[in-house]
C-alpha positions as MATLAB code, in Angstrom:
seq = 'XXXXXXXXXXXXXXXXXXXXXXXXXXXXXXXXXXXXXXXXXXXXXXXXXXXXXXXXXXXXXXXXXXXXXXXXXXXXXXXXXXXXXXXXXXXXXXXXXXXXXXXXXXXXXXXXXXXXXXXXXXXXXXXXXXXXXXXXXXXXXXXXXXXXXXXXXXXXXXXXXXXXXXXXXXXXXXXXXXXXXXXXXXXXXXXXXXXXXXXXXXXXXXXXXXXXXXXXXXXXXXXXXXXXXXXXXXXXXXXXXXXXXXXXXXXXXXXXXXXXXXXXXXXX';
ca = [
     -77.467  -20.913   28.851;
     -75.138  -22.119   26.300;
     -71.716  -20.495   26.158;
     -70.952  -18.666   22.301;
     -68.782  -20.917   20.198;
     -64.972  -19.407   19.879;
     -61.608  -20.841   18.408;
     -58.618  -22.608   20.012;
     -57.446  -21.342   23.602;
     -61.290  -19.130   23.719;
     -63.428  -22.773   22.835;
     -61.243  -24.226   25.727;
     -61.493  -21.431   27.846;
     -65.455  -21.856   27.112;
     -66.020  -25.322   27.713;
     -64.127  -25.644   30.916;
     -64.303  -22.800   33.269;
     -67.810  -21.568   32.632;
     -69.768  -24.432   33.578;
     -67.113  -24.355   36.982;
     -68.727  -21.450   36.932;
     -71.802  -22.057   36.775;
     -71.615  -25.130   39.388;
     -73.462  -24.161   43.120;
     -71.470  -25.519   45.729;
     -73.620  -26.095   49.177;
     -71.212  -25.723   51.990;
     -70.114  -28.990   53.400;
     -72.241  -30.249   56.130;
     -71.682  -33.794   55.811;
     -68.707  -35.746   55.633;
     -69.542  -36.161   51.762;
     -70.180  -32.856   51.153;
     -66.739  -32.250   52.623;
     -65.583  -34.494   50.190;
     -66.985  -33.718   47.166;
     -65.294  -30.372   47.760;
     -62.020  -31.607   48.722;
     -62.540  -33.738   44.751;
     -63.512  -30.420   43.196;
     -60.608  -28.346   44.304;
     -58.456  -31.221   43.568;
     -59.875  -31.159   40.293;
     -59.975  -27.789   39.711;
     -56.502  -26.862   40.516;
     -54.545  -28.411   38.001;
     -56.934  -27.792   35.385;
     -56.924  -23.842   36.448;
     -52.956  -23.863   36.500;
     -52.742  -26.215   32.697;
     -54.916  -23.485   31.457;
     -52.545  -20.395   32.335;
     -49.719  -22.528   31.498;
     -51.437  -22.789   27.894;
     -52.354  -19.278   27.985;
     -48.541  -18.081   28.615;
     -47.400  -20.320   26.402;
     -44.687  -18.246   23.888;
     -45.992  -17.798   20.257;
     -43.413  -18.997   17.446;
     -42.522  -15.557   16.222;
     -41.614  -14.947   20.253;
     -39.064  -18.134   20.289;
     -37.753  -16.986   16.933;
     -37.324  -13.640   18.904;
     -35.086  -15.444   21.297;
     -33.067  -17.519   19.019;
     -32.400  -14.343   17.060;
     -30.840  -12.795   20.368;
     -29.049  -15.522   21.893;
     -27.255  -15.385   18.041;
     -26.361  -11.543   18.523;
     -25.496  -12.416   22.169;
     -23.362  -14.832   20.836;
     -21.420  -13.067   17.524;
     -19.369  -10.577   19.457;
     -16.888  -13.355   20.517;
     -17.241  -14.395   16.544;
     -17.286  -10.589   15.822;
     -14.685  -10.331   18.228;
     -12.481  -13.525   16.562;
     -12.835  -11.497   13.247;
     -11.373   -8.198   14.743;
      -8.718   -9.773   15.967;
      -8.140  -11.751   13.009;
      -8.320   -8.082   10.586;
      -5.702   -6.456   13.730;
      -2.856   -9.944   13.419;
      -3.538   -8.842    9.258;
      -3.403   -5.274    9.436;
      -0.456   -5.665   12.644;
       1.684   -7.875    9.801;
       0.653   -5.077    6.748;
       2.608   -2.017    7.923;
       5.650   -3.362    6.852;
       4.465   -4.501    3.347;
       2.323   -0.806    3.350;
       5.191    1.168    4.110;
       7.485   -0.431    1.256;
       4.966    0.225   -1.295;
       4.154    3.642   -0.321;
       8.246    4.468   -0.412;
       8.297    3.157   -3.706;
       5.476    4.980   -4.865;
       6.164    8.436   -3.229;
       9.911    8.243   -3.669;
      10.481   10.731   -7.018;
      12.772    9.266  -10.137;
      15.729   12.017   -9.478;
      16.663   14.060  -12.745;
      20.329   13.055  -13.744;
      22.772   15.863  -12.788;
      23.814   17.019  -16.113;
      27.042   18.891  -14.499;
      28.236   16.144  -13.241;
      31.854   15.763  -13.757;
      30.996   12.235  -15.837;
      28.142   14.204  -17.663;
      28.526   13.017  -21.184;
      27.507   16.864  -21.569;
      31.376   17.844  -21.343;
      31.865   15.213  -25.142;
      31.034   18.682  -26.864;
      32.822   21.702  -26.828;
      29.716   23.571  -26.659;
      25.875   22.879  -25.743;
      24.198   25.173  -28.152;
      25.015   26.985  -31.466;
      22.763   29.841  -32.074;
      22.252   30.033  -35.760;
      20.579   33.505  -36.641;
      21.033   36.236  -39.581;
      23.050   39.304  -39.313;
      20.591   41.718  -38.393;
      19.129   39.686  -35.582;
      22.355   40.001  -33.609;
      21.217   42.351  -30.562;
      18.299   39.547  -30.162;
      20.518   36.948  -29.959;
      22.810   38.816  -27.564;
      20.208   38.822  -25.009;
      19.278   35.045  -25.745;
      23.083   34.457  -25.056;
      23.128   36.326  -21.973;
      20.296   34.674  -20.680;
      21.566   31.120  -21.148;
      24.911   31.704  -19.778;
      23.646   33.096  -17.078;
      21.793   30.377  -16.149;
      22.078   27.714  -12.883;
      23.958   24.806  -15.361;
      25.760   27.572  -17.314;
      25.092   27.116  -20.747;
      28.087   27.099  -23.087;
      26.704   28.568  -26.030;
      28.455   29.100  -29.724;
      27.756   33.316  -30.978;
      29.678   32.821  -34.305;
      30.933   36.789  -34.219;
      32.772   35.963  -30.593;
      34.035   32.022  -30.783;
      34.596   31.540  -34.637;
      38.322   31.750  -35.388;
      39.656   34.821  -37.039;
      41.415   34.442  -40.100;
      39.237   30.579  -40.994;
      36.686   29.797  -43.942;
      32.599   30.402  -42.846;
      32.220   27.016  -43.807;
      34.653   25.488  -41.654;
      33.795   27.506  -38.816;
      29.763   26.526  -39.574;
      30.935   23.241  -39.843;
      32.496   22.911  -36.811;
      30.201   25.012  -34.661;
      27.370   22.537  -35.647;
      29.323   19.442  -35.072;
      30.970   20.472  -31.502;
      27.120   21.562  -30.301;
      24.874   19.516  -28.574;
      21.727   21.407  -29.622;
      20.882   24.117  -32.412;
      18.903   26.794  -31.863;
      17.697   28.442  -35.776;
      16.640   32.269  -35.292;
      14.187   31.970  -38.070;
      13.200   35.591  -38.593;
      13.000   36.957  -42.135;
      16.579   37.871  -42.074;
      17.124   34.092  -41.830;
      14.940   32.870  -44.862;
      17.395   35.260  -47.075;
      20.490   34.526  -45.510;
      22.614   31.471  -47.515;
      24.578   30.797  -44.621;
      22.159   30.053  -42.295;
      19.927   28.219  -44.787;
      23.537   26.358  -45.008;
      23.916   26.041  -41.341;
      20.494   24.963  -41.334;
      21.316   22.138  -43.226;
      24.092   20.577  -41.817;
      22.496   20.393  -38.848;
      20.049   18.188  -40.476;
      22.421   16.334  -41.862;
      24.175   15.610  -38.474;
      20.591   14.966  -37.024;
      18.086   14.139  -39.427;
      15.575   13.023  -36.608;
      13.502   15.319  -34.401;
      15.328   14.466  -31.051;
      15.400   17.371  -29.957;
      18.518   18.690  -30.578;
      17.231   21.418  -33.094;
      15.047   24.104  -31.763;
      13.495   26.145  -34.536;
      12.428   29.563  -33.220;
       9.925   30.879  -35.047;
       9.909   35.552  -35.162;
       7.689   37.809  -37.329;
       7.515   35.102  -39.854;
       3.996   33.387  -41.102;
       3.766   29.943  -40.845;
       3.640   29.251  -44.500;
       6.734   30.410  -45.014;
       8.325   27.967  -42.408;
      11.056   26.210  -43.951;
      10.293   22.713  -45.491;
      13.088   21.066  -43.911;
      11.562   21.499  -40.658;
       8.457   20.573  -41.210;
       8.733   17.250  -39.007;
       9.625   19.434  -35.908;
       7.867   21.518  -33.846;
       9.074   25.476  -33.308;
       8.757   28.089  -30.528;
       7.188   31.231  -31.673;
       8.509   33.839  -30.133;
       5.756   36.511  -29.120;
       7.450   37.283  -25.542;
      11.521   36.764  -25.040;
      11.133   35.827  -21.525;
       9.157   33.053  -22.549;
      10.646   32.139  -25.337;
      13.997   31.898  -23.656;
      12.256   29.856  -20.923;
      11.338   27.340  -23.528;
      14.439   27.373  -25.210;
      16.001   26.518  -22.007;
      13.998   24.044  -21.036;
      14.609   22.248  -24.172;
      18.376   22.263  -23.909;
      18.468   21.003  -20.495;
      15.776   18.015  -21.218;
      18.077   17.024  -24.221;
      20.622   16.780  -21.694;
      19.303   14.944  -19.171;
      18.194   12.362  -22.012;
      21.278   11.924  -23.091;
      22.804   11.471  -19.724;
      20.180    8.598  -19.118;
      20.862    6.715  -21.964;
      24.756    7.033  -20.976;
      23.877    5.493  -18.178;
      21.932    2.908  -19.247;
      24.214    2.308  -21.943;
      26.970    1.701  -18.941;
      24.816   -0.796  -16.922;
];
């Protein structure tokens, strides 16, 4: 009987151990019997043992296997060289971290427009309130409000400050030019009133550019009739006073506080 034909390790397999196999082997009663046994054990021992050794022989994909984890048993001292290597960086960052984030976080601190240096104190006053006769009780309250105020506001109400017994246009005059900002009522009463269409202009004249020192405050007037003058500056309207004053505030004191930075940087 002839064994079936197979392929590599089988075709080996095949053409060695089944005609072993098949072999009788008498049992040795003659000194050459004896010896053709001892030969066929001799034989058939290492042939037996080179034919496990080929069978447990490791497959390519199993030695790539091994290389693959003597590499991962090897990178944690690399992984381990690269930790350290990120802690000596991020042990020598704090420093540089810390300065970067106090530079960043620290807050530019507004200039202290009271200060006793402030050029705020050049002026005699740090708003004139320019408004019609028949807006006076309004501009009472506005007054009030601004005085009243944390920095104090030292504002110009022409029927308290203006000197008795000198000429409107003096006292206009000088109201403008001893104010830091302007604030124009602009009501109806306004648009009708000569005196504050003049006050209106000298202020222009003493600033011509809209840096913010005049506050147009637009009430119960359309926006057509807004004065051509001011056309190149932007107004409050004034549907709520709270509000409005708020604004009106706020303007004033971020005049100030521009001027009292460019003081200073005038100084350095």
């Amino acid at each position: 009987m002839h064994p079936l034909p197979c392929s590599g390790a089988g075709l080996l397999h095949s053409r060695i151990l089944f005609p072993l196999m098949g072999m009788k082997v008498s049992p040795p009663h003659s000194l050459s019997a004896s010896l053709a046994a001892g030969v066929y054990l001799q034989w058939r021992e290492p042939v037996t043992g080179w034919f496990r050794r080929l069978l447990h022989k490791p497959k390519p994909s199993s030695v790539e296997s091994l290389k693959s984890s003597h590499s991962t048993s090897s990178s944690p001292s690399s992984s381990s060289s690269s930790s350290s290597s990120s802690a000596k960086s991020s042990s020598s960052s704090p420093s540089t971290s810390l300065a970067t984030s106090s530079i960043s976080l620290s807050p530019v601190s507004a200039p202290d427009i009271s200060a006793s240096d402030s050029p705020r104190w050049d002026k005699s006053y740090d708003v004139c309130i320019c408004h019609s006769e028949g807006d006076v009780e309004l501009v009472e309250e506005l007054v009030s409000y601004l005085e009243g105020q944390p920095e104090s506001f030292r504002c110009f109400l022409q029927l308290r400050d203006a000197a008795a017994g000198g000429a409107v246009v003096t006292e206009l005059c000088d109201a403008v030019q001893s104010s830091h900002c302007w604030v124009m009522l602009i009501t109806p009463g306004f648009l009708h009133d000569p005196w504050c269409r003049y006050q209106m202009h000298q202020a222009l004249a003493e600033a011509p550019m809209a840096n913010g020192r005049t506050i147009p405050v637009l009430k119960d007037v359309d926006r057509k009739d807004y004065p051509r003058e001011l056309r190149n500056i932007y107004y409050i309207y004034m549907a709520l006073k709270e509000k409005s004053f708020r604004q009106i505030r706020d303007t004033v004191v971020r005049y100030l506080q521009g001027l009292c930075q460019s003081s200073t940087k005038r100084m350095e």
